[in-house]
Amino acid sequence: MMNGTEASRPASRQLALFIGLMVLVGLNLRPALSSLAPVLTRIQQDTGLSPLAIGGLTTLPVLCLGIFAPLAPWLAKRFGPENTLAAALLLLAGGLLLRGVPAVIALFGGTLMVGAAIGVAGTLLPALVKRELPAGADLMTGVYTMALCLGGALGAGLSIPLADTLGGWPAGLASWSLLALIALVAWQWLMPRHDTATHLPEGGGSTRELLSQPLAWQVMLFMGSQSSLAYIVFGWLPTLLVARGFSEAQAGWMMGASVMVQLISALTAPWLARLGRDQRPALLIVLGLVAAGFWLLLQAPAVWRWPGVVLLGLGQGGGFSLALTLIVLRTATSRLAGKLSGLVQGGGYTLAAMGPLGIGVMLQFEVGLTTLTLVLLGIIAVSMSFALFAGRNRRLEIDDTGRLVTR
């Protein structure tokens, strides 16, 4: 007969395997976005696209995140979350390969596929974390977010070198499909398997019920406002830095360094959030860091660029990690976490898509950096107001009568 220690070893190995798979999948959900921004100038030169069209290109994947994220719970219920995630990885790899075709229609089509895949996969992972690690879901969300940030940093930092090495931006963008295919094979081979009925029980928590809960709206609006800042960085920060006088390569590495710094706060922010009675102080701190980072990068003398890079990275890594953490902290079950994740990321990313589009429109009309900076600070102020509500110690639960309530 096995003793308790021996019996726990298979479970520990399974847990470690799931964390490893979660990190590998997470690594794939940002390079498709962050690798595009550093080569936007080359794309514009080669294709003749206007700044407004380039703004549409940066907005398209974020808008797709919002459109396709709500489909994830529906797909997971019918095909299982494991199979749905595998299909999303396959779609991601296909979209990345399509972007390697040197044609404008292929660039936009591949970007649409990439956004759809990331929208579905990113929505499923918080619910899977809640199911596999219910006691430490908030801390494991930090690990997952760290993987997202690392993938984003690699995409930003390696975009120009890959384009130069492989003979152009199409091949550089397409090369990220290899990482997606590796994740797909690993997930298919090693993914955790559960009976669908085990993790998708019937009960309350429909989308209509969620929409009747102010807490769900508060979390969604916080996600959307802080995410708009992240996708403005992914889409336009290198362009803004080039406008300040930095080279393409310098701008790409500065963006990559800022995203790399996000690793620190992505992992530590959930621990910080546990120190108080609720998450409001942590949310306000990270948003304050984002404001300071933008100001130093876009308005302060160039000597302050690296402190700006660090502060922006710390703030955005912590902000996104806490936004995902709120999904698991504000729900009582993995099913509710999945439903709330679809709503929050669907509505939030649809709202976030207005950020890079708005910056593209302002650049089309040659708006100055000072005005752009004030607009960014205004978005941060709005996000802070939503954080004061979403950060309160509240939770969505199903009561004894099967109704969705906030407690």
CSV table of N, CA and C in Angstrom, one decimal, residues 222-320:
chain,number,residue,atom,x,y,z
A,222,PHE,N,-12.7,47.8,-16.0
A,222,PHE,CA,-11.3,47.9,-15.6
A,222,PHE,C,-10.4,47.2,-16.5
A,223,MET,N,-10.8,46.0,-16.9
A,223,MET,CA,-10.0,45.2,-17.9
A,223,MET,C,-9.8,46.0,-19.2
A,224,GLY,N,-10.9,46.5,-19.7
A,224,GLY,CA,-10.9,47.2,-20.9
A,224,GLY,C,-10.0,48.5,-20.9
A,225,SER,N,-10.2,49.3,-19.9
A,225,SER,CA,-9.4,50.5,-19.8
A,225,SER,C,-7.9,50.3,-19.6
A,226,GLN,N,-7.5,49.3,-18.8
A,226,GLN,CA,-6.1,49.1,-18.6
A,226,GLN,C,-5.5,48.4,-19.8
A,227,SER,N,-6.3,47.5,-20.4
A,227,SER,CA,-5.9,46.8,-21.6
A,227,SER,C,-5.7,47.7,-22.8
A,228,SER,N,-6.5,48.8,-22.9
A,228,SER,CA,-6.3,49.7,-24.0
A,228,SER,C,-4.9,50.3,-23.9
A,229,LEU,N,-4.4,50.6,-22.7
A,229,LEU,CA,-3.0,51.1,-22.6
A,229,LEU,C,-2.0,50.1,-23.1
A,230,ALA,N,-2.2,48.8,-22.7
A,230,ALA,CA,-1.3,47.8,-23.1
A,230,ALA,C,-1.2,47.6,-24.6
A,231,TYR,N,-2.4,47.7,-25.3
A,231,TYR,CA,-2.4,47.5,-26.8
A,231,TYR,C,-1.9,48.8,-27.5
A,232,ILE,N,-2.1,49.9,-26.9
A,232,ILE,CA,-1.4,51.1,-27.4
A,232,ILE,C,0.1,51.0,-27.4
A,233,VAL,N,0.6,50.4,-26.3
A,233,VAL,CA,2.1,50.1,-26.2
A,233,VAL,C,2.5,49.1,-27.3
A,234,PHE,N,1.7,48.0,-27.4
A,234,PHE,CA,2.0,47.0,-28.4
A,234,PHE,C,2.0,47.6,-29.8
A,235,GLY,N,1.0,48.4,-30.1
A,235,GLY,CA,0.8,48.9,-31.4
A,235,GLY,C,1.5,50.2,-31.8
A,236,TRP,N,1.8,51.1,-30.8
A,236,TRP,CA,2.3,52.4,-31.2
A,236,TRP,C,3.5,52.9,-30.5
A,237,LEU,N,3.9,52.2,-29.4
A,237,LEU,CA,5.0,52.8,-28.6
A,237,LEU,C,6.3,52.9,-29.4
A,238,PRO,N,6.7,51.9,-30.2
A,238,PRO,CA,7.9,52.1,-31.0
A,238,PRO,C,7.8,53.3,-32.0
A,239,THR,N,6.6,53.5,-32.6
A,239,THR,CA,6.4,54.6,-33.5
A,239,THR,C,6.5,55.9,-32.7
A,240,LEU,N,6.0,56.0,-31.5
A,240,LEU,CA,6.1,57.2,-30.7
A,240,LEU,C,7.5,57.5,-30.3
A,241,LEU,N,8.2,56.4,-30.0
A,241,LEU,CA,9.6,56.6,-29.6
A,241,LEU,C,10.5,57.0,-30.8
A,242,VAL,N,10.2,56.5,-32.0
A,242,VAL,CA,10.9,57.0,-33.2
A,242,VAL,C,10.6,58.4,-33.5
A,243,ALA,N,9.4,58.9,-33.2
A,243,ALA,CA,9.0,60.3,-33.3
A,243,ALA,C,9.8,61.2,-32.4
A,244,ARG,N,10.3,60.6,-31.3
A,244,ARG,CA,11.1,61.3,-30.3
A,244,ARG,C,12.6,61.3,-30.7
A,245,GLY,N,12.9,60.6,-31.7
A,245,GLY,CA,14.3,60.6,-32.2
A,245,GLY,C,15.1,59.4,-32.0
A,246,PHE,N,14.5,58.3,-31.5
A,246,PHE,CA,15.2,57.0,-31.4
A,246,PHE,C,15.1,56.2,-32.7
A,247,SER,N,16.1,55.4,-32.9
A,247,SER,CA,16.1,54.5,-34.1
A,247,SER,C,15.0,53.4,-34.0
A,248,GLU,N,14.7,52.7,-35.1
A,248,GLU,CA,13.8,51.6,-35.1
A,248,GLU,C,14.3,50.5,-34.1
A,249,ALA,N,15.5,50.2,-34.2
A,249,ALA,CA,16.1,49.1,-33.3
A,249,ALA,C,16.0,49.5,-31.9
A,250,GLN,N,16.4,50.8,-31.6
A,250,GLN,CA,16.3,51.3,-30.2
A,250,GLN,C,14.9,51.2,-29.7
A,251,ALA,N,14.0,51.7,-30.5
A,251,ALA,CA,12.6,51.7,-30.0
A,251,ALA,C,12.1,50.3,-29.8
A,252,GLY,N,12.4,49.3,-30.7
A,252,GLY,CA,12.0,48.0,-30.5
A,252,GLY,C,12.6,47.4,-29.2
A,253,TRP,N,13.9,47.6,-28.9
A,253,TRP,CA,14.5,47.1,-27.7
A,253,TRP,C,13.9,47.8,-26.4
A,254,MET,N,13.6,49.1,-26.5
A,254,MET,CA,13.0,49.7,-25.4
A,254,MET,C,11.7,49.2,-25.1
A,255,MET,N,10.9,48.9,-26.1
A,255,MET,CA,9.6,48.3,-25.9
A,255,MET,C,9.8,46.9,-25.3
A,256,GLY,N,10.7,46.1,-25.9
A,256,GLY,CA,11.0,44.8,-25.4
A,256,GLY,C,11.4,44.8,-24.0
A,257,ALA,N,12.3,45.7,-23.6
A,257,ALA,CA,12.8,45.8,-22.2
A,257,ALA,C,11.6,46.1,-21.3
A,258,SER,N,10.7,47.0,-21.7
A,258,SER,CA,9.6,47.4,-20.9
A,258,SER,C,8.7,46.2,-20.6
A,259,VAL,N,8.5,45.4,-21.7
A,259,VAL,CA,7.6,44.2,-21.6
A,259,VAL,C,8.4,43.2,-20.7
A,260,MET,N,9.7,43.1,-20.8
A,260,MET,CA,10.5,42.1,-20.0
A,260,MET,C,10.4,42.5,-18.5
A,261,VAL,N,10.4,43.8,-18.2
A,261,VAL,CA,10.2,44.2,-16.8
A,261,VAL,C,8.9,43.8,-16.3
A,262,GLN,N,7.9,43.6,-17.2
A,262,GLN,CA,6.6,43.2,-16.7
A,262,GLN,C,6.6,41.8,-16.0
A,263,LEU,N,7.6,41.0,-16.3
A,263,LEU,CA,7.8,39.7,-15.7
A,263,LEU,C,7.8,39.8,-14.1
A,264,ILE,N,8.5,40.9,-13.7
A,264,ILE,CA,8.6,41.0,-12.2
A,264,ILE,C,7.3,41.3,-11.6
A,265,SER,N,6.6,42.4,-12.1
A,265,SER,CA,5.3,42.7,-11.4
A,265,SER,C,4.2,41.8,-11.7
A,266,ALA,N,4.2,41.1,-12.9
A,266,ALA,CA,3.2,40.1,-13.2
A,266,ALA,C,3.2,39.0,-12.2
A,267,LEU,N,4.4,38.6,-11.7
A,267,LEU,CA,4.5,37.5,-10.7
A,267,LEU,C,4.2,38.0,-9.3
A,268,THR,N,4.6,39.2,-9.0
A,268,THR,CA,4.5,39.7,-7.6
A,268,THR,C,3.2,40.4,-7.3
A,269,ALA,N,2.5,41.0,-8.3
A,269,ALA,CA,1.3,41.7,-8.1
A,269,ALA,C,0.2,40.9,-7.3
A,270,PRO,N,0.0,39.6,-7.7
A,270,PRO,CA,-1.0,38.9,-6.9
A,270,PRO,C,-0.6,38.7,-5.4
A,271,TRP,N,0.7,38.6,-5.2
A,271,TRP,CA,1.1,38.5,-3.8
A,271,TRP,C,0.8,39.9,-3.1
A,272,LEU,N,1.1,41.0,-3.8
A,272,LEU,CA,0.8,42.3,-3.2
A,272,LEU,C,-0.6,42.5,-3.0
A,273,ALA,N,-1.5,41.9,-3.8
A,273,ALA,CA,-2.9,42.1,-3.7
A,273,ALA,C,-3.4,41.3,-2.5
A,274,ARG,N,-2.7,40.3,-2.0
A,274,ARG,CA,-3.1,39.6,-0.8
A,274,ARG,C,-2.8,40.3,0.5
A,275,LEU,N,-2.0,41.3,0.5
A,275,LEU,CA,-1.6,42.0,1.7
A,275,LEU,C,-2.7,42.8,2.3
A,276,GLY,N,-3.6,43.4,1.5
A,276,GLY,CA,-4.6,44.2,2.1
A,276,GLY,C,-6.0,43.5,2.2
A,277,ARG,N,-7.0,44.3,2.6
A,277,ARG,CA,-8.3,43.7,2.7
A,277,ARG,C,-8.9,43.5,1.3
A,278,ASP,N,-8.5,44.3,0.4
A,278,ASP,CA,-9.0,44.1,-1.0
A,278,ASP,C,-7.8,44.5,-2.0
A,279,GLN,N,-8.2,44.7,-3.3
A,279,GLN,CA,-7.1,44.9,-4.3
A,279,GLN,C,-7.0,46.4,-4.7
A,280,ARG,N,-7.8,47.3,-4.1
A,280,ARG,CA,-7.8,48.6,-4.5
A,280,ARG,C,-6.4,49.3,-4.4
A,281,PRO,N,-5.7,49.2,-3.3
A,281,PRO,CA,-4.4,49.9,-3.2
A,281,PRO,C,-3.4,49.3,-4.2
A,282,ALA,N,-3.4,48.0,-4.5
A,282,ALA,CA,-2.5,47.5,-5.5
A,282,ALA,C,-2.8,48.0,-6.9
A,283,LEU,N,-4.1,48.1,-7.2
A,283,LEU,CA,-4.5,48.5,-8.5
A,283,LEU,C,-4.1,50.0,-8.7
A,284,LEU,N,-4.3,50.8,-7.7
A,284,LEU,CA,-3.9,52.2,-7.9
A,284,LEU,C,-2.4,52.4,-8.0
A,285,ILE,N,-1.6,51.6,-7.3
A,285,ILE,CA,-0.2,51.7,-7.3
A,285,ILE,C,0.3,51.4,-8.7
A,286,VAL,N,-0.2,50.3,-9.3
A,286,VAL,CA,0.3,49.9,-10.6
A,286,VAL,C,-0.1,50.9,-11.7
A,287,LEU,N,-1.3,51.4,-11.6
A,287,LEU,CA,-1.7,52.4,-12.6
A,287,LEU,C,-0.9,53.7,-12.4
A,288,GLY,N,-0.5,54.1,-11.2
A,288,GLY,CA,0.3,55.2,-11.0
A,288,GLY,C,1.7,55.0,-11.7
A,289,LEU,N,2.2,53.8,-11.6
A,289,LEU,CA,3.5,53.5,-12.3
A,289,LEU,C,3.4,53.7,-13.8
A,290,VAL,N,2.2,53.2,-14.3
A,290,VAL,CA,2.0,53.4,-15.8
A,290,VAL,C,2.0,54.8,-16.2
A,291,ALA,N,1.4,55.7,-15.4
A,291,ALA,CA,1.3,57.1,-15.7
A,291,ALA,C,2.7,57.7,-15.7
A,292,ALA,N,3.5,57.4,-14.6
A,292,ALA,CA,4.8,57.9,-14.5
A,292,ALA,C,5.7,57.4,-15.7
A,293,GLY,N,5.6,56.2,-16.1
A,293,GLY,CA,6.3,55.6,-17.2
A,293,GLY,C,6.0,56.3,-18.5
A,294,PHE,N,4.8,56.5,-18.8
A,294,PHE,CA,4.4,57.2,-20.1
A,294,PHE,C,5.0,58.7,-20.1
A,295,TRP,N,4.9,59.3,-19.0
A,295,TRP,CA,5.3,60.7,-18.9
A,295,TRP,C,6.8,60.8,-19.1
A,296,LEU,N,7.6,59.9,-18.5
A,296,LEU,CA,9.0,60.0,-18.6
A,296,LEU,C,9.5,59.6,-20.1
A,297,LEU,N,8.8,58.7,-20.7
A,297,LEU,CA,9.2,58.3,-22.0
A,297,LEU,C,8.8,59.3,-23.1
A,298,LEU,N,7.7,59.9,-22.9
A,298,LEU,CA,7.1,60.8,-24.0
A,298,LEU,C,7.4,62.3,-23.7
A,299,GLN,N,7.7,62.7,-22.5
A,299,GLN,CA,7.8,64.1,-22.2
A,299,GLN,C,9.1,64.5,-21.5
A,300,ALA,N,9.7,63.6,-20.7
A,300,ALA,CA,10.9,64.0,-20.0
A,300,ALA,C,12.1,63.9,-20.9
A,301,PRO,N,13.3,64.5,-20.5
A,301,PRO,CA,14.5,64.4,-21.3
A,301,PRO,C,14.9,63.0,-21.6
A,302,ALA,N,15.6,62.7,-22.7
A,302,ALA,CA,15.9,61.4,-23.1
A,302,ALA,C,16.7,60.6,-22.1
A,303,VAL,N,17.4,61.3,-21.2
A,303,VAL,CA,18.2,60.6,-20.2
A,303,VAL,C,17.3,59.8,-19.2
A,304,TRP,N,16.0,60.2,-19.2
A,304,TRP,CA,15.1,59.5,-18.3
A,304,TRP,C,14.4,58.3,-19.0
A,305,ARG,N,14.8,58.0,-20.2
A,305,ARG,CA,14.1,56.9,-20.9
A,305,ARG,C,14.1,55.6,-20.2
A,306,TRP,N,15.2,55.2,-19.6
A,306,TRP,CA,15.3,53.9,-19.0
A,306,TRP,C,14.5,53.8,-17.7
A,307,PRO,N,14.5,54.8,-16.8
A,307,PRO,CA,13.5,54.8,-15.7
A,307,PRO,C,12.1,54.7,-16.2
A,308,GLY,N,11.8,55.4,-17.3
A,308,GLY,CA,10.5,55.3,-17.9
A,308,GLY,C,10.1,54.0,-18.4
A,309,VAL,N,11.1,53.3,-19.0
A,309,VAL,CA,10.9,51.9,-19.5
A,309,VAL,C,10.5,51.0,-18.3
A,310,VAL,N,11.3,51.1,-17.2
A,310,VAL,CA,11.1,50.3,-16.1
A,310,VAL,C,9.8,50.5,-15.4
A,311,LEU,N,9.4,51.8,-15.2
A,311,LEU,CA,8.2,52.1,-14.5
A,311,LEU,C,7.0,51.7,-15.3
A,312,LEU,N,7.0,51.9,-16.6
A,312,LEU,CA,5.9,51.5,-17.5
A,312,LEU,C,5.8,50.0,-17.5
A,313,GLY,N,6.9,49.3,-17.5
A,313,GLY,CA,6.8,47.8,-17.5
A,313,GLY,C,6.3,47.3,-16.2
A,314,LEU,N,6.7,47.8,-15.1
A,314,LEU,CA,6.2,47.4,-13.8
A,314,LEU,C,4.7,47.6,-13.6
A,315,GLY,N,4.3,48.8,-14.1
A,315,GLY,CA,2.9,49.1,-14.0
A,315,GLY,C,2.0,48.3,-14.9
A,316,GLN,N,2.4,48.1,-16.1
A,316,GLN,CA,1.6,47.3,-17.0
A,316,GLN,C,1.6,45.8,-16.7
A,317,GLY,N,2.7,45.3,-16.3
A,317,GLY,CA,2.7,43.9,-15.9
A,317,GLY,C,1.8,43.6,-14.7
A,318,GLY,N,1.9,44.5,-13.7
A,318,GLY,CA,1.1,44.4,-12.5
A,318,GLY,C,-0.4,44.6,-12.8
A,319,GLY,N,-0.7,45.6,-13.7
A,319,GLY,CA,-2.1,45.9,-14.0
A,319,GLY,C,-2.8,44.7,-14.7
A,320,PHE,N,-2.1,44.1,-15.7
A,320,PHE,CA,-2.7,43.0,-16.4
A,320,PHE,C,-2.9,41.8,-15.5
